[in-house]
Amino acid sequence: MSRWFAGLNPEQASVVAHERGPIAVLAGAGSGKTKTLVARIGRLIETGVDARRILAVTFSKKAADDMNAKIAEKGVRGARVGTWHSLCYQILRDDRTRYAEWQIDQKDRHKTIVKQAMGYKHVDWKDGDLGEVRRFLGWCKANLWGAESEEAREEARRRFPSAAPLALDVYRVVETLLEEAGLLTFDDMLVRAHEHLQDEPTRRRWAGRWLHVMQDEAQDANAAQVALADMLARDHRNYMIVGDPAQSIYGFRGSSPEYLTAFAEKWGARVVCMNRNYRCGADIVQAANGAIRPAAVRLPEDLRPELPIRGAVRLVGAADLDDEAQELAAHVEAHVEDRGAFADFCALFRTNAQSRAIEEALLSRKIPYVVIGGCIFYERKEVRDLLAYLRVAAGRDEDGEELRRCINAPFRYLGPKFVERVLEMARARRGAWTAIVQSAATQAGIQRRQLQSATEWCDMIRAAERAIQNDERPASVLGDIVRETGYLQWLERDQGEESIEDSHAANVRELVRVAGRFATVAELLDFVDANIEAAIRQRRADEQVDQVLLMSVHRSKGLEWPRVWVVGCNDGILPHAHGDPQEERRIFYVAVTRAKEELTLSYVGRLATKSGVRRVDPSPFLRDAGLLDSEPEAAE
């Protein structure tokens, strides 16, 4: 028997033995899909296929690197394994298209270009939502809809009923500005490659390079990727897709599980279901099956646990977010005291704003941790902006760095030159920042709108100073600043919301919420400073691997840990109030299936909101998972 079949189960072996024609592999969580893909590549080469004629594409660079490493371990060389973006860029570069000379947008300059297009020099869309406009543009690119297409017009009317023409104008201007800048975005890599392959001889030449096309993570494919795969595979039809419809969680980027589920009918493909789970204990698999069973799209069969362990599934009820975080930290501490490792744990959350309480709880117990895919809560831009207002008003800004941070956030036409003038005057004479700013605003060369903005900023700082002197609670002071500055509205216009996961507004609301725990602004700032210092000390000391990981569920996809704790399993958080209900269920399923030995799902009884403290219900997914019939381990 070929070495490539060693250690494979019947379903995996069936996939590896498949030699020609289309095949859809529906591979559940922990079913060994990467192992199977690698074995099939090796087996094809063993049967005489030139390795250079095998193409494998996947969703992320990490997944591509992982597959390449596993192929290399098996002694296989020559197969082309990479992301869609790397493939499309190769097509543009090797054919010496003009896009090969463009600069790749590694630093997201696209965001600045969209802001310019929406600005007064171009479309002048004063109340446009930057985040929503970028989502519109990304959606159009993912679906290959140009600015003049009827589909783009319909989408603009759906998203911006009274401002659709403005959205389409922004689309056109952005295209022009990208052209002028010679900037190639990752979305445009796919779009431009697709355009390039519209030339039939060119398409045939590229399609002829490979005799087999394999697509991993097919549940995350968008229309552009589907079209590109069709261009490369339709001549020989040796096309294999691998994916799990229950793990499709990137709908906001234009992906859809329907592309995977419709593949068999469209291509007349053979279907293999790999539903044996080699990652999770049996009880964890049972919870996952229960949670995903009501989904509209899922594997045709339940996951089957193959590990000889039951695993543990814990349900924890907590009073509020801070209590929930303390429960988590205490559990980690007890595990380590019992000779476990910090690195055994990963804490997952639906939105990044939820990390704040966990970070504080871990720091309070000197538990090392790292936030994956972001910075610590109190170092996030919007949090630092608002704290800067408080520090200036509280007299905690001797060098002017806090002034520099908040005087032009929101934008007030008080740019770097004005700030340098203020700091130069401060070096010449001491005094309150409000007096120095007011004086600087009356100097020669200052525009009227700058004087007005400087006056408004000074009035706001003075109001905050009076509130602090009157011992007003910091949540009230912060709330006034957010309201008077229109900070949330400015964030929406200037920064945009990339996704529910990365919500700037949620971080602002969380800061105001945590401020409600303190009686004075001084106490709040002391607490924040102590947390930042502790986090800095920890970063310096923790060059070690042994630390708790904190990340969003989206970041966790494709990963696994011995012990996983999913916080915020509440209706309105997971599922999120603004998310697609079906995709929210799949997000929960992804979170559950990251755990190997122990899964903890926690929920809270109350949340502090801008309208006051309110009671919240546990996530309905907990009941589907069969967990709410049991009494939570800690509840109030």
XYZ file of C-alpha atoms in Angstrom:
636
model
C 0.000 0.000 0.000
C 1.161 3.548 -0.727
C 2.674 5.371 2.236
C 0.190 8.184 1.663
C -2.667 6.028 2.978
C -0.967 5.200 6.273
C -3.002 6.284 9.292
C -5.986 7.512 7.270
C -9.602 6.715 8.068
C -11.900 5.459 5.258
C -13.190 8.924 4.331
C -9.716 10.457 4.248
C -8.399 7.519 2.206
C -11.269 7.940 -0.247
C -10.264 11.555 -0.817
C -6.571 10.692 -1.246
C -7.435 7.931 -3.737
C -9.496 10.306 -5.909
C -7.485 10.881 -9.085
C -9.572 12.819 -11.619
C -12.710 14.934 -11.809
C -14.348 17.330 -9.357
C -14.736 16.412 -5.693
C -16.243 18.263 -2.732
C -14.804 17.372 0.671
C -17.068 18.496 3.507
C -14.579 18.451 6.364
C -15.776 19.141 9.888
C -13.781 20.760 12.668
C -10.784 18.664 13.715
C -11.309 16.117 10.937
C -7.735 16.225 9.596
C -8.360 18.129 6.384
C -4.823 19.525 6.085
C -3.373 16.053 6.605
C -5.700 14.754 3.897
C -4.826 17.542 1.468
C -1.112 16.934 1.936
C -1.579 13.188 1.460
C -3.563 13.716 -1.743
C -0.853 15.956 -3.186
C 1.754 13.329 -2.323
C -0.361 10.526 -3.766
C -0.926 12.390 -7.055
C 2.817 12.917 -7.427
C 3.375 9.257 -6.631
C 1.013 8.269 -9.472
C 3.028 10.318 -11.963
C 1.573 13.826 -11.807
C 4.285 16.485 -12.070
C 4.337 18.369 -8.739
C 4.582 21.641 -10.649
C 1.168 20.959 -12.148
C -0.589 20.917 -8.776
C -2.101 24.149 -7.449
C -3.468 24.483 -3.893
C -5.000 27.728 -2.682
C -6.210 28.639 0.774
C -7.749 31.530 2.671
C -4.902 32.864 4.815
C -1.113 33.102 4.698
C -0.908 31.197 7.975
C -2.875 28.288 6.520
C -0.705 28.323 3.384
C 2.491 28.357 5.446
C 1.195 25.491 7.572
C 0.371 23.409 4.508
C 3.728 24.137 2.881
C 5.535 23.115 6.091
C 3.641 19.824 6.283
C 4.283 19.087 2.608
C 7.990 19.782 3.095
C 8.059 17.450 6.112
C 6.862 14.676 3.811
C 9.645 15.374 1.332
C 7.364 16.808 -1.356
C 8.642 19.677 -3.489
C 7.312 21.669 -6.416
C 3.562 22.008 -5.788
C 2.287 25.580 -5.872
C 0.638 26.238 -2.465
C -0.413 29.748 -1.420
C -3.196 32.230 -0.866
C -5.546 33.580 -3.507
C -3.824 36.929 -3.216
C -0.343 35.514 -3.826
C -1.637 33.581 -6.848
C -3.351 36.614 -8.362
C -0.301 38.786 -7.794
C 1.854 36.152 -9.492
C -0.452 36.264 -12.525
C -0.252 40.070 -12.696
C 3.517 40.092 -12.117
C 4.553 37.253 -14.401
C 2.535 38.658 -17.299
C 4.105 42.074 -16.680
C 0.801 43.858 -16.408
C 0.922 47.489 -15.306
C -0.277 46.411 -11.863
C 2.991 44.574 -11.331
C 4.647 47.987 -10.969
C 2.133 49.239 -8.429
C 2.847 49.294 -4.720
C 1.003 46.677 -2.653
C -1.193 48.300 -0.005
C 0.451 46.687 3.023
C -0.445 49.562 5.390
C -4.095 50.040 4.440
C -3.604 53.356 2.650
C -6.918 52.523 1.009
C -8.654 53.847 4.123
C -7.031 57.259 3.715
C -7.893 57.316 0.016
C -11.561 56.597 0.751
C -11.546 59.426 3.307
C -10.044 61.733 0.680
C -12.683 60.707 -1.847
C -15.441 61.453 0.667
C -13.846 64.796 1.600
C -14.569 68.333 0.453
C -12.027 68.196 -2.393
C -13.965 65.428 -4.118
C -17.458 64.119 -3.275
C -17.866 66.255 -0.105
C -20.050 63.680 1.649
C -20.074 65.318 5.067
C -22.210 62.800 6.952
C -20.985 59.674 5.172
C -20.080 56.670 7.284
C -16.510 55.727 6.374
C -16.883 52.187 7.681
C -20.092 51.535 5.784
C -18.638 53.036 2.596
C -15.573 50.782 2.855
C -17.792 47.775 3.449
C -19.767 48.737 0.347
C -16.610 48.999 -1.734
C -15.265 45.706 -0.379
C -18.565 43.968 -1.068
C -18.562 45.235 -4.650
C -14.975 44.068 -5.181
C -15.703 40.651 -3.659
C -18.573 40.265 -6.129
C -16.691 41.755 -9.112
C -19.094 44.672 -9.427
C -17.591 47.735 -11.056
C -18.674 51.281 -10.197
C -20.866 51.454 -13.313
C -22.523 48.059 -12.869
C -26.215 47.726 -12.171
C -25.379 45.425 -9.224
C -23.280 48.174 -7.595
C -26.090 50.671 -8.106
C -28.599 48.316 -6.493
C -26.249 47.649 -3.562
C -25.693 51.393 -3.104
C -29.449 51.986 -3.025
C -29.841 49.191 -0.449
C -27.114 50.510 1.873
C -27.560 54.261 1.298
C -31.197 54.819 0.260
C -30.957 58.607 0.012
C -27.259 58.846 -0.798
C -26.653 56.090 -3.340
C -25.296 58.523 -5.985
C -22.740 59.774 -3.459
C -21.582 56.234 -2.682
C -21.130 55.499 -6.389
C -19.268 58.798 -6.858
C -16.923 57.807 -4.030
C -16.372 54.443 -5.739
C -15.370 56.208 -8.975
C -13.095 58.698 -7.232
C -11.391 55.956 -5.202
C -10.628 54.063 -8.397
C -9.069 57.209 -9.868
C -7.023 57.960 -6.755
C -5.733 54.391 -6.553
C -4.708 54.662 -10.190
C -2.912 57.949 -9.589
C -1.151 56.557 -6.524
C -0.229 53.289 -8.257
C -1.606 51.428 -5.240
C -2.738 47.804 -5.479
C -5.113 46.710 -2.709
C -5.622 43.083 -1.776
C -9.200 43.231 -3.084
C -7.932 44.559 -6.397
C -5.387 41.761 -6.757
C -8.330 39.413 -7.323
C -10.323 41.887 -9.420
C -7.394 42.777 -11.715
C -6.350 39.136 -12.139
C -9.934 38.272 -13.060
C -9.983 41.091 -15.615
C -6.646 39.923 -17.016
C -7.908 36.369 -17.439
C -10.918 37.561 -19.425
C -8.638 37.283 -22.446
C -9.260 33.671 -23.482
C -5.738 32.813 -24.710
C -4.341 34.237 -21.461
C -6.828 32.241 -19.395
C -6.009 29.020 -21.257
C -2.301 29.583 -20.804
C -2.629 29.996 -17.025
C -5.184 27.200 -16.679
C -2.821 24.954 -18.601
C -0.086 25.372 -16.006
C -1.917 23.128 -13.570
C -3.614 19.790 -14.014
C -5.100 19.756 -10.506
C -6.609 22.630 -8.521
C -7.334 22.239 -4.801
C -9.088 24.882 -2.746
C -8.960 24.816 1.049
C -11.306 26.757 3.366
C -13.867 26.887 0.557
C -16.598 27.954 2.964
C -14.884 31.367 3.104
C -14.799 31.864 -0.675
C -16.346 34.937 -2.252
C -17.652 35.387 -5.792
C -14.290 36.641 -7.098
C -12.465 33.538 -5.832
C -15.168 31.249 -7.193
C -14.877 32.886 -10.616
C -11.074 32.635 -10.608
C -11.178 28.955 -9.635
C -13.637 28.290 -12.441
C -11.280 29.982 -14.934
C -8.365 27.813 -13.842
C -10.154 24.467 -13.466
C -12.948 24.285 -16.010
C -10.809 22.874 -18.837
C -9.487 19.802 -16.997
C -12.169 19.729 -14.243
C -9.725 18.215 -11.732
C -10.985 20.544 -9.044
C -11.218 19.682 -5.344
C -12.725 21.966 -2.736
C -12.436 21.394 1.002
C -14.426 23.198 3.651
C -16.971 23.163 6.437
C -20.162 25.161 5.815
C -20.642 25.370 9.586
C -17.424 27.405 9.881
C -18.276 30.130 7.355
C -17.904 33.297 9.462
C -16.656 35.968 7.060
C -19.915 37.121 5.525
C -18.943 40.756 6.088
C -16.125 40.190 3.568
C -18.462 38.764 0.949
C -17.953 35.063 1.648
C -20.865 32.660 1.683
C -21.200 28.958 2.580
C -23.594 28.573 -0.361
C -20.649 28.481 -2.778
C -19.448 25.330 -1.005
C -22.856 23.681 -0.652
C -23.794 24.366 -4.293
C -20.515 23.036 -5.704
C -21.565 19.408 -6.083
C -24.599 20.241 -8.190
C -22.834 22.881 -10.291
C -19.830 20.702 -11.108
C -21.455 17.265 -10.912
C -18.918 16.535 -8.216
C -18.425 13.560 -5.997
C -19.014 14.396 -2.310
C -17.105 13.002 0.669
C -18.096 13.921 4.229
C -15.245 13.842 6.748
C -17.037 14.106 10.073
C -14.670 12.274 12.444
C -13.315 14.718 15.004
C -9.791 14.086 16.305
C -9.491 17.303 18.327
C -12.181 17.501 20.993
C -13.381 15.333 23.827
C -16.734 13.610 23.348
C -18.728 15.989 25.551
C -17.319 18.997 23.684
C -18.291 17.407 20.364
C -21.778 16.775 21.716
C -22.160 20.444 22.659
C -20.901 21.507 19.223
C -23.347 19.217 17.447
C -26.248 20.528 19.500
C -25.311 24.142 18.833
C -24.996 23.751 15.045
C -27.883 21.324 14.468
C -30.529 24.074 13.931
C -28.293 25.862 11.364
C -29.511 26.355 7.815
C -26.191 25.081 6.437
C -23.987 22.501 8.115
C -22.346 19.131 7.496
C -24.853 16.506 6.364
C -23.845 14.419 9.397
C -22.989 15.196 13.039
C -19.372 15.255 14.129
C -18.193 11.919 15.527
C -15.704 12.074 18.420
C -12.673 9.843 17.922
C -10.502 10.754 20.920
C -10.663 8.364 23.891
C -11.542 11.203 26.302
C -14.832 12.729 27.309
C -13.495 16.219 27.876
C -15.205 18.673 30.188
C -17.855 21.262 29.375
C -18.418 23.875 32.070
C -21.176 26.487 32.199
C -20.401 29.505 34.391
C -22.864 32.222 35.291
C -21.515 35.536 36.601
C -22.994 38.740 37.938
C -21.355 41.032 35.387
C -18.387 41.288 33.024
C -15.877 41.961 35.791
C -17.150 39.071 37.888
C -16.980 36.832 34.826
C -13.357 37.855 34.232
C -12.432 37.154 37.851
C -13.962 33.678 37.543
C -11.783 33.068 34.493
C -8.613 34.358 36.166
C -9.223 32.280 39.299
C -9.718 29.165 37.180
C -6.458 29.770 35.298
C -4.640 30.372 38.593
C -5.968 27.138 40.085
C -4.940 25.196 36.986
C -1.367 26.525 37.151
C -1.152 25.830 40.881
C -2.067 22.257 39.980
C 1.055 22.132 37.734
C -0.719 23.199 34.575
C 0.529 25.835 32.123
C -0.790 29.310 31.380
C -0.442 28.493 27.673
C -3.051 25.742 28.040
C -5.684 28.490 28.083
C -7.206 30.665 25.408
C -9.966 33.145 26.234
C -12.258 33.895 23.302
C -14.641 36.808 22.878
C -17.037 38.075 20.212
C -15.798 41.684 20.238
C -12.406 43.105 21.162
C -13.958 45.475 23.712
C -14.628 42.418 25.897
C -10.893 41.978 26.514
C -10.779 44.882 28.988
C -12.272 43.036 31.959
C -10.197 39.913 31.261
C -6.963 41.908 31.041
C -7.632 43.609 34.377
C -8.479 40.335 36.099
C -5.339 38.614 34.811
C -3.119 41.564 35.700
C -4.553 41.659 39.224
C -3.330 38.084 39.722
C -0.037 38.607 37.838
C -1.065 36.092 35.185
C 0.895 36.574 31.934
C -1.206 37.072 28.825
C -1.089 38.441 25.303
C -3.868 39.940 23.184
C -3.652 38.421 19.704
C -4.526 40.691 16.805
C -4.623 43.915 18.768
C -3.186 45.996 21.581
C -4.227 46.055 25.213
C -7.490 47.847 25.932
C -6.114 51.026 27.519
C -3.699 51.547 24.617
C -6.371 51.534 21.903
C -6.608 54.824 20.040
C -10.125 55.842 20.984
C -9.542 54.917 24.644
C -6.313 56.918 24.779
C -8.010 59.908 23.095
C -10.732 60.144 25.738
C -8.372 59.511 28.641
C -6.215 62.346 27.263
C -9.108 64.775 27.813
C -9.329 63.657 31.431
C -5.576 63.918 31.974
C -5.421 67.466 30.607
C -8.411 68.541 32.729
C -6.976 66.819 35.818
C -3.613 68.584 35.467
C -1.749 65.391 34.511
C -0.148 66.606 31.302
C 3.118 68.356 32.036
C 4.779 67.760 28.659
C 1.753 68.395 26.425
C 1.548 64.891 24.970
C -2.040 64.440 26.148
C -2.974 67.816 24.666
C -1.353 66.778 21.394
C -3.498 63.657 21.435
C -6.923 65.136 22.174
C -6.921 68.664 20.759
C -7.613 67.407 17.249
C -9.724 64.368 18.106
C -12.298 64.893 16.737
C -10.758 66.843 13.853
C -10.778 70.593 14.590
C -8.316 72.057 12.043
C -5.806 72.241 14.898
C -3.051 70.268 13.245
C 0.643 69.669 14.045
C 1.724 73.257 13.260
C -0.792 74.704 15.688
C 0.147 72.192 18.379
C 3.855 72.984 17.960
C 3.045 76.662 18.374
C 1.189 75.870 21.620
C 4.078 73.768 22.938
C 6.614 76.453 22.008
C 4.598 79.038 23.942
C 4.350 76.624 26.892
C 8.124 76.306 27.009
C 8.396 80.096 27.212
C 5.834 80.527 29.982
C 4.067 78.219 32.369
C 0.331 78.232 32.809
C -2.872 76.324 32.244
C -3.132 74.626 28.885
C -6.436 76.340 28.203
C -4.855 79.776 28.610
C -1.905 78.878 26.375
C -4.144 77.390 23.673
C -6.420 80.411 23.768
C -3.421 82.717 23.442
C -1.961 80.693 20.562
C -5.294 80.871 18.740
C -5.150 84.673 18.696
C -1.724 84.866 17.051
C -1.197 86.092 13.510
C -1.901 83.564 10.766
C -4.575 81.669 12.671
C -7.751 81.060 10.697
C -11.162 81.966 12.080
C -12.281 78.349 12.159
C -9.138 77.453 14.130
C -9.907 80.171 16.672
C -13.452 78.874 17.013
C -12.241 75.271 17.408
C -9.602 76.237 19.965
C -12.210 78.171 21.963
C -14.579 75.185 21.930
C -11.789 72.854 23.091
C -10.843 75.241 25.923
C -14.473 75.555 27.007
C -14.767 71.783 27.130
C -11.579 71.345 29.153
C -12.681 74.050 31.597
C -16.069 72.351 31.989
C -14.279 69.069 32.721
C -12.005 70.848 35.218
C -15.040 72.222 37.075
C -16.676 68.792 37.087
C -13.521 67.248 38.530
C -13.256 69.950 41.188
C -16.892 69.295 42.107
C -16.106 65.577 42.491
C -18.424 64.529 39.693
C -18.129 60.847 38.885
C -15.761 60.050 36.020
C -18.426 58.228 34.011
C -20.439 61.457 33.952
C -17.416 63.541 32.953
C -16.466 61.111 30.197
C -20.049 60.910 28.989
C -20.195 64.686 28.677
C -16.957 64.752 26.684
C -18.172 62.008 24.332
C -21.472 63.794 23.843
C -20.161 67.362 23.499
C -17.392 66.409 21.087
C -19.647 64.162 19.003
C -16.793 61.679 19.391
C -18.766 58.568 18.443
C -20.150 60.232 15.329
C -16.645 61.378 14.393
C -15.286 57.861 14.900
C -17.972 56.579 12.572
C -17.041 59.093 9.881
C -13.269 59.226 10.354
C -12.302 55.713 11.457
C -15.233 53.603 10.356
C -16.237 50.262 11.814
C -14.414 47.426 10.059
C -16.638 44.766 11.629
C -18.581 43.916 14.761
C -15.408 42.300 16.082
C -13.310 45.490 15.747
C -15.718 48.139 17.002
C -14.189 51.463 18.057
C -17.544 52.578 19.438
C -17.749 49.452 21.609
C -14.378 50.342 23.148
C -15.667 53.829 23.973
C -18.789 52.454 25.603
C -16.698 49.973 27.589
C -14.437 52.784 28.849
C -17.443 54.795 30.034
C -18.852 51.659 31.626
C -15.682 50.875 33.574
C -15.418 54.515 34.645
C -18.666 53.971 36.541
C -16.755 51.827 39.063
C -14.801 54.840 40.368
C -15.824 57.741 42.552
C -13.356 60.286 41.153
C -11.421 60.960 37.973
C -8.178 60.700 39.946
C -9.048 57.159 41.049
C -9.882 56.169 37.479
C -6.645 57.595 36.056
C -4.561 56.019 38.820
C -6.155 52.655 38.063
C -5.601 53.004 34.305
C -1.981 54.080 34.759
C -1.324 51.161 37.085
C -2.785 48.730 34.555
C -0.733 50.153 31.698
C 2.447 49.990 33.794
C 1.700 46.413 34.826
C 1.071 45.424 31.212
C 4.340 47.058 30.117
C 6.286 45.270 32.850
C 4.680 42.013 31.854
C 5.567 42.497 28.188
C 9.191 43.108 29.149
C 9.300 40.022 31.344
C 7.184 37.724 29.218
C 9.364 36.831 26.310
C 8.229 33.373 27.340
C 5.770 31.176 25.510
C 3.838 30.315 28.667
C 1.053 32.873 28.714
C -2.722 32.976 28.361
C -3.925 33.947 24.894
C -6.782 36.418 24.417
C -8.401 36.783 21.016
C -11.645 37.152 19.126
C -13.398 34.047 17.855
C -12.588 35.112 14.291
C -8.876 35.122 15.120
C -9.104 31.618 16.602
C -10.277 29.911 13.420
C -8.069 26.961 12.527
C -6.434 26.901 15.973
C -6.898 24.728 19.060
C -5.970 24.672 22.766
C -6.320 22.223 25.634
C -8.588 24.636 27.531
C -10.838 27.289 26.018
C -13.019 29.787 27.852
C -15.638 31.638 25.795
C -16.858 34.765 27.590
C -20.035 36.734 26.939
C -22.328 33.883 25.920
C -25.313 36.207 26.192
C -28.157 37.075 23.894
C -27.040 40.331 22.272
C -23.323 39.541 22.563
C -23.080 36.026 21.093
C -25.298 36.097 19.108
C -24.488 39.760 18.560
C -27.468 42.086 18.252
C -26.218 43.423 14.912
C -24.983 40.165 13.406
C -26.602 37.777 10.952
C -28.331 35.125 13.124
C -27.102 32.203 11.029
C -23.511 33.446 10.962
C -23.603 34.156 14.703
C -24.512 30.510 15.289
C -21.545 29.453 13.157
C -19.263 31.790 15.139
C -20.384 30.090 18.356
C -19.725 26.684 16.771
C -16.200 27.731 15.773
C -15.534 28.885 19.362
C -16.755 25.607 20.873
C -14.678 23.449 18.524
C -11.384 25.134 19.473
C -11.301 23.239 22.810
C -9.549 19.890 23.122
C -9.904 18.899 26.788
C -11.958 21.540 28.561
C -14.526 24.043 27.329
C -15.945 26.765 29.565
C -18.853 28.892 28.392
C -19.769 31.845 30.590
C -22.541 34.403 30.612
C -23.456 37.389 32.771
C -26.641 38.394 34.498
C -26.473 42.134 33.950
C -24.770 44.685 31.728
C -24.133 48.372 32.292
C -25.361 50.323 29.265
C -25.744 54.027 28.462
C -29.371 53.712 29.573
C -28.414 52.078 32.864
C -27.838 48.588 34.216
C -30.100 46.001 32.623
C -30.581 42.280 32.951
C -29.477 40.126 30.040
C -30.363 36.590 29.056
C -27.967 33.724 28.403
C -27.286 32.949 24.748
C -29.939 30.744 23.111
C -27.023 28.734 21.735
C -26.355 27.428 25.240
C -29.753 25.810 25.295
C -29.224 24.330 21.828
C -25.913 22.916 23.066
C -27.813 21.158 25.852
C -26.185 23.142 28.646
C -28.875 25.311 30.205
C -30.638 22.334 31.754
C -27.701 22.181 34.163
C -27.122 24.662 36.957
C -24.258 27.098 36.284
C -21.192 26.661 38.479
C -21.254 30.245 39.717
C -24.313 32.414 39.371
C -26.037 35.292 41.037
